[in-house]
CSV table of C-alpha atoms in Angstrom, one decimal:
chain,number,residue,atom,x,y,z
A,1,UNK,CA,-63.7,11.6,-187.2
A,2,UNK,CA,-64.0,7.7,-187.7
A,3,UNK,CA,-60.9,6.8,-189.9
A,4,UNK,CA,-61.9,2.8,-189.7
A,5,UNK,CA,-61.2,0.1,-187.0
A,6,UNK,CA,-58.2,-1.3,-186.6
A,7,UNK,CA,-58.1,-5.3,-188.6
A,8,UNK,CA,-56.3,-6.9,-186.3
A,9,UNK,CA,-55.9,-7.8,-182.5
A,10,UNK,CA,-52.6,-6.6,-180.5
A,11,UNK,CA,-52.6,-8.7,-177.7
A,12,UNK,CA,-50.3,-7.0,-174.9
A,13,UNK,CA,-48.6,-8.1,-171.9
A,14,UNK,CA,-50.4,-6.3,-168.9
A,15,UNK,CA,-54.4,-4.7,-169.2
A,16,UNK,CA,-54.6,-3.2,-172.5
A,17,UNK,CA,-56.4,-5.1,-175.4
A,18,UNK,CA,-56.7,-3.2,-178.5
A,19,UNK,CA,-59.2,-5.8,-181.1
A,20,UNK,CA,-61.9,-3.5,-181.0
A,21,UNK,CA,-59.1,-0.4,-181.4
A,22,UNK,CA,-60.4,2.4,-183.4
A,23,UNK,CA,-58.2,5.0,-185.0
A,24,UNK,CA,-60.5,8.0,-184.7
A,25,UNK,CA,-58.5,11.6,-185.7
A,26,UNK,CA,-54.6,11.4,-186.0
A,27,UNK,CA,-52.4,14.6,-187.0
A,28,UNK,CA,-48.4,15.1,-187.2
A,29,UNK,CA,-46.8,18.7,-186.4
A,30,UNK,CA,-42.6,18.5,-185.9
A,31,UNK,CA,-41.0,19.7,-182.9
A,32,UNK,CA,-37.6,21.1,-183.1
A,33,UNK,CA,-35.4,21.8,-180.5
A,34,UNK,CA,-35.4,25.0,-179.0
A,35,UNK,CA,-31.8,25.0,-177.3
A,36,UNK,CA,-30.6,24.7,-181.1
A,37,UNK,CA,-32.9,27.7,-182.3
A,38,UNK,CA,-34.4,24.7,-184.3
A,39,UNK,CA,-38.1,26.2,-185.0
A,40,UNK,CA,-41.4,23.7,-184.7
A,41,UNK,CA,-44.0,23.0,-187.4
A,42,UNK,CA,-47.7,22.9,-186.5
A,43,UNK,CA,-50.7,21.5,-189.1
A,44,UNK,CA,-53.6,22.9,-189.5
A,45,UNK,CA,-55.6,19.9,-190.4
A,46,UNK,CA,-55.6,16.3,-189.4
A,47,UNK,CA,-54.4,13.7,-191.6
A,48,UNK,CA,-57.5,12.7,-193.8
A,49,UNK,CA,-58.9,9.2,-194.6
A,50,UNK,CA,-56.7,6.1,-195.0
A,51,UNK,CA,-56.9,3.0,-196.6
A,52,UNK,CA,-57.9,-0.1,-195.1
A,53,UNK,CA,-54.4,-1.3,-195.8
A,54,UNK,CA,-52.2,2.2,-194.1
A,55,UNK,CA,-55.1,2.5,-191.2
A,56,UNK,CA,-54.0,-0.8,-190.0
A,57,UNK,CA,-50.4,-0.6,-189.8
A,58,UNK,CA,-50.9,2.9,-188.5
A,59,UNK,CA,-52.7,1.5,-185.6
A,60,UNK,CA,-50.1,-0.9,-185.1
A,61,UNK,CA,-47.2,1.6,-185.0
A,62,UNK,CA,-49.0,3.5,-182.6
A,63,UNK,CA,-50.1,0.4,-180.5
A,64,UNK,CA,-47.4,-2.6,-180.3
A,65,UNK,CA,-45.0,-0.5,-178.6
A,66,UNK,CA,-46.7,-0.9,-175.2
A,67,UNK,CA,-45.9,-4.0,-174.1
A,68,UNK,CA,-45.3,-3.8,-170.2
A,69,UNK,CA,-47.5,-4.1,-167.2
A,70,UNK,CA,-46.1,-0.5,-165.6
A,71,UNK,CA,-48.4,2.5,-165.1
A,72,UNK,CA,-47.6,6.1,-164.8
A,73,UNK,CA,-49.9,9.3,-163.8
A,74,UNK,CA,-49.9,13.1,-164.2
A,75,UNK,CA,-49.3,14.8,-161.2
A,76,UNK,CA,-47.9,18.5,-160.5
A,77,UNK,CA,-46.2,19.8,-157.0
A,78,UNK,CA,-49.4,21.6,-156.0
A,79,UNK,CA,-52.3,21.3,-158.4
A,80,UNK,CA,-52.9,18.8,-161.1
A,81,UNK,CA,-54.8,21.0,-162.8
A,82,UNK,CA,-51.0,23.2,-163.5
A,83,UNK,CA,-49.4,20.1,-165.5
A,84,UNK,CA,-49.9,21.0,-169.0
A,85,UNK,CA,-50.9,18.2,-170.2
A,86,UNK,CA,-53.1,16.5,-168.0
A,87,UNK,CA,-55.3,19.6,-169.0
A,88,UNK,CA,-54.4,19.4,-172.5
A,89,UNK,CA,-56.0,15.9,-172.3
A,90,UNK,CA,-58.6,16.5,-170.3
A,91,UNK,CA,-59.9,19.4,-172.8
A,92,UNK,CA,-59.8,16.7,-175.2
A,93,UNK,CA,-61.6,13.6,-173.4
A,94,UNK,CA,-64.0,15.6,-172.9
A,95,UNK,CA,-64.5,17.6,-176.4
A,96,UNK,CA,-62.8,15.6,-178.8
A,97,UNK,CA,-63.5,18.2,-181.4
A,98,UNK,CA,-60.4,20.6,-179.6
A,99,UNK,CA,-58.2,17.5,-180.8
A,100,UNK,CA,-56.5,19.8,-183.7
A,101,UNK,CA,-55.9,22.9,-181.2
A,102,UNK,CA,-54.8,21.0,-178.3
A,103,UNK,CA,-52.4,19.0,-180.3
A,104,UNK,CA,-50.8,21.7,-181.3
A,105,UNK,CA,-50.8,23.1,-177.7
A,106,UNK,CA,-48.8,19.7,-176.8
A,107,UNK,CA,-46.8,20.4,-179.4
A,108,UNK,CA,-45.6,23.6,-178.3
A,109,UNK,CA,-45.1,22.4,-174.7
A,110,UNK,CA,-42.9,19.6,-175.6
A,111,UNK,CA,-41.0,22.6,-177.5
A,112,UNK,CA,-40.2,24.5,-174.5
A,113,UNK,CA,-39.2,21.1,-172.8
A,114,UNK,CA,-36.5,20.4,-175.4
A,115,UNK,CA,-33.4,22.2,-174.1
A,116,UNK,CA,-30.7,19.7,-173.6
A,117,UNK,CA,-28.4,20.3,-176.8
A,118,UNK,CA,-28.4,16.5,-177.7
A,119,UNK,CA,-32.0,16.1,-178.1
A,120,UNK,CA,-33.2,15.2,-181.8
A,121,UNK,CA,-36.0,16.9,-183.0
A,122,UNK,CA,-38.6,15.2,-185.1
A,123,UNK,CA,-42.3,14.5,-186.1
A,124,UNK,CA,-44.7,14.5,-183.7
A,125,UNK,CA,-47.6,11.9,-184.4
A,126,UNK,CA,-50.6,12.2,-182.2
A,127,UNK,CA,-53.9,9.8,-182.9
A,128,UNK,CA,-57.1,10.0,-180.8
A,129,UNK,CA,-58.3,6.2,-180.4
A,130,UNK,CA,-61.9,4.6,-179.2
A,131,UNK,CA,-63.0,1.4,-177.8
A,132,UNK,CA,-59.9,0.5,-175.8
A,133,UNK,CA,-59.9,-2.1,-174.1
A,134,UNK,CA,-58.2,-1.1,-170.1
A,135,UNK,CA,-59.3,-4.4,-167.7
A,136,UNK,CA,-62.6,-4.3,-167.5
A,137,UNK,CA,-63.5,-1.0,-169.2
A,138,UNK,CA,-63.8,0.4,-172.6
A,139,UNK,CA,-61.8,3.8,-172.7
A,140,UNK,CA,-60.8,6.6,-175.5
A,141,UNK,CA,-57.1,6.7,-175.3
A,142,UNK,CA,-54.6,9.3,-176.8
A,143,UNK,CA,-51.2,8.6,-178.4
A,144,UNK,CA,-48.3,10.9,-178.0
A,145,UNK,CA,-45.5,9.7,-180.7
A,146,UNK,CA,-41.9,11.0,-181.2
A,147,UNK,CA,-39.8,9.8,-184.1
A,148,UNK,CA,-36.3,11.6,-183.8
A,149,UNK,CA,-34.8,9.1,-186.7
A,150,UNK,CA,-35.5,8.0,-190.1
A,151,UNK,CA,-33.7,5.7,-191.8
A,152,UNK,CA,-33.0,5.3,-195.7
A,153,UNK,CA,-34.2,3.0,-197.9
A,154,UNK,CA,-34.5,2.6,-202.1
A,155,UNK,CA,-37.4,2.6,-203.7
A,156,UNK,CA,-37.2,1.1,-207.6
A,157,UNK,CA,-39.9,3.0,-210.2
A,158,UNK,CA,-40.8,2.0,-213.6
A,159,UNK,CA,-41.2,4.2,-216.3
A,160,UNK,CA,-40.8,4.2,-220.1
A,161,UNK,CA,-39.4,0.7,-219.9
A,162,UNK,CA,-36.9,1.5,-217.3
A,163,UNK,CA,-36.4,1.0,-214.0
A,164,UNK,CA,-34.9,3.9,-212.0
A,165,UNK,CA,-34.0,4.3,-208.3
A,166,UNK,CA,-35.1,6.9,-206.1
A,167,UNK,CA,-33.3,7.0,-202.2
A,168,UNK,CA,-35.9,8.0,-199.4
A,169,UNK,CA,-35.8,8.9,-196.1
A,170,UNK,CA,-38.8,6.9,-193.8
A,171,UNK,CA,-39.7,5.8,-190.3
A,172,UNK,CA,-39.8,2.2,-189.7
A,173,UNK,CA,-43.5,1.0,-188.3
A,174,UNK,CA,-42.0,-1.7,-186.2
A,175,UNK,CA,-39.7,0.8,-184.5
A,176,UNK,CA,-41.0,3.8,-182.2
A,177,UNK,CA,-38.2,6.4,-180.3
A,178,UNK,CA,-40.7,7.8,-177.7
A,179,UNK,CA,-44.3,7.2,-176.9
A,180,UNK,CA,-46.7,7.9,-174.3
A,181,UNK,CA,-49.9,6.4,-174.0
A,182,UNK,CA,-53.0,8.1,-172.3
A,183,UNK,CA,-56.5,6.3,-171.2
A,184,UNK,CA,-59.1,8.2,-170.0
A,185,UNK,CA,-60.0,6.8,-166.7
A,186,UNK,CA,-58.7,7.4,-163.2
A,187,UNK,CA,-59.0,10.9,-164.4
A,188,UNK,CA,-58.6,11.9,-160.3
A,189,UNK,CA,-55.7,10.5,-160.1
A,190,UNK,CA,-54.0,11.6,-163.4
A,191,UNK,CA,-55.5,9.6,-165.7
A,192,UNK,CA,-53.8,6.3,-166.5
A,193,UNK,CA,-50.2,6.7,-169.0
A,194,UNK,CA,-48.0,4.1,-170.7
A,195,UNK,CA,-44.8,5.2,-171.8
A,196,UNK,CA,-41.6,4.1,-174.2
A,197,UNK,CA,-38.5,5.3,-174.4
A,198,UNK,CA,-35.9,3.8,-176.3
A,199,UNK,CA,-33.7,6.5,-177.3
A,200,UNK,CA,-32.7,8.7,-174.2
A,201,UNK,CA,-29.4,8.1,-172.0
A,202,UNK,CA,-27.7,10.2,-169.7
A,203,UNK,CA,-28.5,13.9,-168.8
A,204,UNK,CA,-30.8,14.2,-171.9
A,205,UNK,CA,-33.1,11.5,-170.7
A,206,UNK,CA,-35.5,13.1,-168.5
A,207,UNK,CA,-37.0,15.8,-170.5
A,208,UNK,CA,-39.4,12.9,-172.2
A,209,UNK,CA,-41.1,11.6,-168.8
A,210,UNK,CA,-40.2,14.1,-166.3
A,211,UNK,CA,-40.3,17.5,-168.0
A,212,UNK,CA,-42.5,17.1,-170.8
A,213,UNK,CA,-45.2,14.5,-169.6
A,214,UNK,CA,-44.3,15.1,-166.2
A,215,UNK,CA,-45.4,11.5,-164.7
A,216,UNK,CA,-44.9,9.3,-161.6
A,217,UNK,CA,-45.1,5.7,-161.2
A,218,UNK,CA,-48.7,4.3,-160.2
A,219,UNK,CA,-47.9,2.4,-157.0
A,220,UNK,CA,-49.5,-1.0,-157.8
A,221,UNK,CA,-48.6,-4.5,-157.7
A,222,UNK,CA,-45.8,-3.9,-160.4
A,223,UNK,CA,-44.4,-0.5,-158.7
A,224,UNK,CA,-43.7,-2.6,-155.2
A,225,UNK,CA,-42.3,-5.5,-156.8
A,226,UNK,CA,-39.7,-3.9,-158.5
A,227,UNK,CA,-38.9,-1.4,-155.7
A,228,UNK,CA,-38.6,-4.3,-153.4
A,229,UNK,CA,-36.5,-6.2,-155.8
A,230,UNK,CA,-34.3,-3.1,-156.2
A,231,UNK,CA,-33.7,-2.7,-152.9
A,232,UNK,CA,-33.1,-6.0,-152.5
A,233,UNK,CA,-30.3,-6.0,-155.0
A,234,UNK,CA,-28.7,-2.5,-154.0
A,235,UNK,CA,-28.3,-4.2,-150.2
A,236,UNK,CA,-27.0,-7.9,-151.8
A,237,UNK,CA,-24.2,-5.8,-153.9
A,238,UNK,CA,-23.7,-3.1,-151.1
A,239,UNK,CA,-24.2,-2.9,-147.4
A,240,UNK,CA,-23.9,-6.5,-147.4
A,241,UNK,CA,-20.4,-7.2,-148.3
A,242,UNK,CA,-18.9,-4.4,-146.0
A,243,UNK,CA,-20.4,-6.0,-142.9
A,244,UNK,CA,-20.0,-9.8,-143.4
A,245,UNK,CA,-17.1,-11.8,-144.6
A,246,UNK,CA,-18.6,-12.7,-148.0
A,247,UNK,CA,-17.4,-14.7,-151.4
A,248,UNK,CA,-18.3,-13.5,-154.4
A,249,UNK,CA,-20.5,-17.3,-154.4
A,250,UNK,CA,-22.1,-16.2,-151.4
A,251,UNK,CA,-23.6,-12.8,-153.0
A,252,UNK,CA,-24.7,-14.3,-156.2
A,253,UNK,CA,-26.8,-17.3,-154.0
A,254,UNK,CA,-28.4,-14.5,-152.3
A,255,UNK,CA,-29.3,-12.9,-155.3
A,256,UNK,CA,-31.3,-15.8,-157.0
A,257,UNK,CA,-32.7,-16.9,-153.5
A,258,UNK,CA,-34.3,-13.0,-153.7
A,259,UNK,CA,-35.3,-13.3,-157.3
A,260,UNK,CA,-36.6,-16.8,-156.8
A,261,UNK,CA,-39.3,-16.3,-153.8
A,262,UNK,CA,-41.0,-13.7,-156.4
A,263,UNK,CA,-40.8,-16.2,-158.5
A,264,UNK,CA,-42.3,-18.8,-156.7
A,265,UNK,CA,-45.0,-16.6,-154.4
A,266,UNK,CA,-48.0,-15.1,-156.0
A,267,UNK,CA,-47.9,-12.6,-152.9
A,268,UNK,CA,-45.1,-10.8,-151.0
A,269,UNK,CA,-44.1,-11.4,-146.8
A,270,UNK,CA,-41.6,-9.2,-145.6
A,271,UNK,CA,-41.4,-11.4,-142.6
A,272,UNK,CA,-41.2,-14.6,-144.7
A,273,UNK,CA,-39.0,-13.2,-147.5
A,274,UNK,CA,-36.6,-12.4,-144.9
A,275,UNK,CA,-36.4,-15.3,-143.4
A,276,UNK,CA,-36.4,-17.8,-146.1
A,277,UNK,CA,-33.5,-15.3,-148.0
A,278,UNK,CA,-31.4,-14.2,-145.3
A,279,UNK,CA,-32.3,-16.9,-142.5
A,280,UNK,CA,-29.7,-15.8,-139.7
A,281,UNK,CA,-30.6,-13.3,-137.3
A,282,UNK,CA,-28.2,-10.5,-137.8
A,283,UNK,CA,-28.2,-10.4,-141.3
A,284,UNK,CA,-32.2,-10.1,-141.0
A,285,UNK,CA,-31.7,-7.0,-138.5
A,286,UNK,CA,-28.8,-5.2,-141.3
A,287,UNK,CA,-31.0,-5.7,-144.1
A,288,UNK,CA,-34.0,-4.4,-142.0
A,289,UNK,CA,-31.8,-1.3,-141.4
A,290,UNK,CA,-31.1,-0.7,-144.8
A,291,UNK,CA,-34.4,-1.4,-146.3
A,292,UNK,CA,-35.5,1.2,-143.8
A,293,UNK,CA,-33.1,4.1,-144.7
A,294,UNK,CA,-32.9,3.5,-148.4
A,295,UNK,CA,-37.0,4.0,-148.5
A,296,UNK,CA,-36.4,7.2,-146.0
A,297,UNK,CA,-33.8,8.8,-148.6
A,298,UNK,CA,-36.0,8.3,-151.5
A,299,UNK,CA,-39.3,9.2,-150.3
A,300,UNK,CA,-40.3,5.6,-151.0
A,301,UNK,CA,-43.5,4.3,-148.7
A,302,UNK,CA,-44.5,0.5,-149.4
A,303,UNK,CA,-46.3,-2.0,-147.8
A,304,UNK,CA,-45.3,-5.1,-145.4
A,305,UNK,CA,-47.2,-7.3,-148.0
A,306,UNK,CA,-48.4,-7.0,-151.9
A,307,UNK,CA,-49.2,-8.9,-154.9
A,308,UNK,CA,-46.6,-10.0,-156.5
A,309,UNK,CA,-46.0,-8.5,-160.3
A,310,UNK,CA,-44.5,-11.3,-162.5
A,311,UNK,CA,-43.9,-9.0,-165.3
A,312,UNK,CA,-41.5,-6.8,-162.8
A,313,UNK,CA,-40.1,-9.7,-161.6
A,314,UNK,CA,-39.0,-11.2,-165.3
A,315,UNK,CA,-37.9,-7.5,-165.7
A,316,UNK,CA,-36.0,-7.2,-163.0
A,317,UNK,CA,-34.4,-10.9,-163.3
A,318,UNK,CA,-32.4,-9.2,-166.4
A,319,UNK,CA,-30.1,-6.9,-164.0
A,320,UNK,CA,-29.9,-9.8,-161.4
A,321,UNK,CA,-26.6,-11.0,-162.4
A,322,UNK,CA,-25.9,-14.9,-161.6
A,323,UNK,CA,-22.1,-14.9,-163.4
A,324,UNK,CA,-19.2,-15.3,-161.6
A,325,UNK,CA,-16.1,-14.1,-163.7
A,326,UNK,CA,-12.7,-15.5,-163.2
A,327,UNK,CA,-9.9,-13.7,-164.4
A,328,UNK,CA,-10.8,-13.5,-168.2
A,329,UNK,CA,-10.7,-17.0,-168.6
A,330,UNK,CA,-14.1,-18.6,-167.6
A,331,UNK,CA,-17.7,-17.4,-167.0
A,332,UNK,CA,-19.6,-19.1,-164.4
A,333,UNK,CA,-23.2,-19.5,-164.7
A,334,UNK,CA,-24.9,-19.6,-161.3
A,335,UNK,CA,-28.8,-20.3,-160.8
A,336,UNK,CA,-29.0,-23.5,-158.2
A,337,UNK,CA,-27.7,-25.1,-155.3
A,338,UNK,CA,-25.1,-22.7,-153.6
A,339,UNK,CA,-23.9,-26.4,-152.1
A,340,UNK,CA,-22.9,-27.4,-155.2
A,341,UNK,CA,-19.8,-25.5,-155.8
A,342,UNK,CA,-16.8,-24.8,-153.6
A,343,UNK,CA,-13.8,-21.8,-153.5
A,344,UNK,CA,-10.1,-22.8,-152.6
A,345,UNK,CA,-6.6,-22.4,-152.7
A,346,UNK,CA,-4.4,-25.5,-154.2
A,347,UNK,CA,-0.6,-26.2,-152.4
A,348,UNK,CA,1.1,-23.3,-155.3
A,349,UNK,CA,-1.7,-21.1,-154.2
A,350,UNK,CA,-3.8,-20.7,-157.3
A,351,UNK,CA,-7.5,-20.2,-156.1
A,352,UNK,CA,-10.1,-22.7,-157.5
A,353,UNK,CA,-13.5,-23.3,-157.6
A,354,UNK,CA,-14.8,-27.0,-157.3
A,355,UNK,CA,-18.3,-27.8,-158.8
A,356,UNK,CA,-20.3,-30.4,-158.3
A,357,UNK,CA,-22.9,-32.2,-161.3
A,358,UNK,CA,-25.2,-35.1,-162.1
A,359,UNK,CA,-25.5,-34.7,-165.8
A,360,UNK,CA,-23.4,-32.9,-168.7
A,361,UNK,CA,-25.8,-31.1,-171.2
């Protein structure tokens, strides 16, 4: 089962540490999809041993990918035990010599979840993995990985004193469609699960996370900080400009005052992010109201106060838009002092904005 450690260290950005990584079984079947009649290919055998060279960068295909702080779980409507698989994986935490069988079991599961028309198919990696490093512990860990395109490449060969060119079609290590990372702990509370997605839009998208892993967002510090940013946002862009006489200034200063007190706060107030973002009274009791029924309608429960997530927060600052676009003339960058800039209307009644500086960079 030991294939070799894994050379190098893969630092990422949230609990996992993977120096002491080991690559213990890995196998590859293909899933096709079934909506197409497109058939899927199971092994029989794992891949054998490596070389010291193709272990390594097969641990870092499988690895680098996971780069964010946000959990997942298995759950099921009624019984855990029902999502196929959280038992798949538990049958193989616990007797990793059923690592052959039960991949192929995943394999034919994610089969049967592959029925939107534009889903690829492709080959199905999965890699059993020790001494992974999850906070404090040291966990085994399976890999679930997807590659639904290959791209083409040259290769020169030498033969007879002549080159000749051969064209090939390959997966690029540094380049992963979907992924889905499982540690064995929290095993009560459906185990712990990283996930990547970087191919699925639109109607196609959820078969990946919600029909085939079938997963839910841990509520941690991460989970609350971007729910709270979202909702923070939706209201801002919404309800807010259709009950106060707004400018489009106005909006965008409310936006970076909301991204910057979870910028500057290691913990979050609902009180005290009110008050230091909205300050007046009745705009406190409207976003109160709306906080209150956006949670209702999506079955969200969160609490008055939390840690604050700064890797949510620098996600969630990408969607926060600070730009104020005029006509299709100018772009205008705003992240400071909503004082500093001013809206009017000159004598022909062209509409202006006046801003003020210190220092041209």
């Amino acid at each position: 089962r030991n294939l070799q450690p894994a050379q190098k260290s893969i630092n990422l950005k949230s609990m996992l540490q993977f120096a002491d990584a080991q690559l213990a079984q890995l196998i590859i079947h293909y899933a096709g999809n079934k909506n197409n009649q497109e058939n899927y290919v199971l092994s029989d055998r794992r891949v054998g041993r490596l070389d010291p060279e193709t272990q390594q960068l097969m641990v870092r295909f499988f690895l680098a990918p996971f780069k964010t702080a946000e959990q997942f779980r298995f759950w099921h409507e009624s019984d855990i035990q029902l999502n196929p698989c959280f038992s798949f994986l538990t049958d193989i935490f616990e007797d990793p010599e059923q690592f052959t069988e039960k991949s192929k079991s995943l394999c034919r599961h994610l089969y049967e979840c592959t029925m939107h028309p534009q889903i690829k198919p492709g080959d199905l990696f999965m890699a059993e993995l020790t001494d992974v490093q999850w906070g404090e512990q040291t966990v085994s860990a399976v890999v679930i990985v997807k590659s639904e395109n290959k791209e083409t490449f040259v290769q020169s060969q030498y033969a007879a004193g002549n080159f000749d060119l051969q064209t090939l079609a390959g997966i690029r290590l540094d380049k992963i469609d979907k992924a889905a990372l499982i540690l064995h702990t929290e095993a009560g509370d459906g185990f712990r699960v990283c996930v990547v997605d970087n191919v699925s839009r639109g109607s196609e998208a959820a078969y990946w996370r919600d029909d085939f892993l079938k997963i839910v967002q841990v509520e941690d510090a991460y989970y609350h900080t971007s729910q709270m940013l979202g909702i923070a946002k939706e209201y801002i862009t919404g309800q807010f400009s259709k009950e106060f006489q707004v400018t489009k200034t106005d909006r965008i200063d409310l936006l970076n005052r909301s991204l910057e007190y979870f910028k500057t706060h290691d913990a979050f107030d609902k009180e005290e992010f009110e008050e230091e973002v909205f300050h007046h009274p009745e705009m406190i009791d409207s976003f109160r109201s709306f906080d209150q029924q956006f949670r209702q309608e999506r079955g969200l429960e969160m609490e008055a106060s939390f840690d604050i997530s700064d890797q949510a927060v620098k996600k969630q600052a990408r969607v926060f838009k600070s730009v104020l676009k005029l006509d299709r003339n100018f772009h205008v960058y705003i992240h400071g002092n909503r004082q500093l800039i001013e809206r009017g209307v000159d004598e022909d009644g062209r509409k202006y904005y006046k801003l003020y500086y210190e220092e041209e960079s």
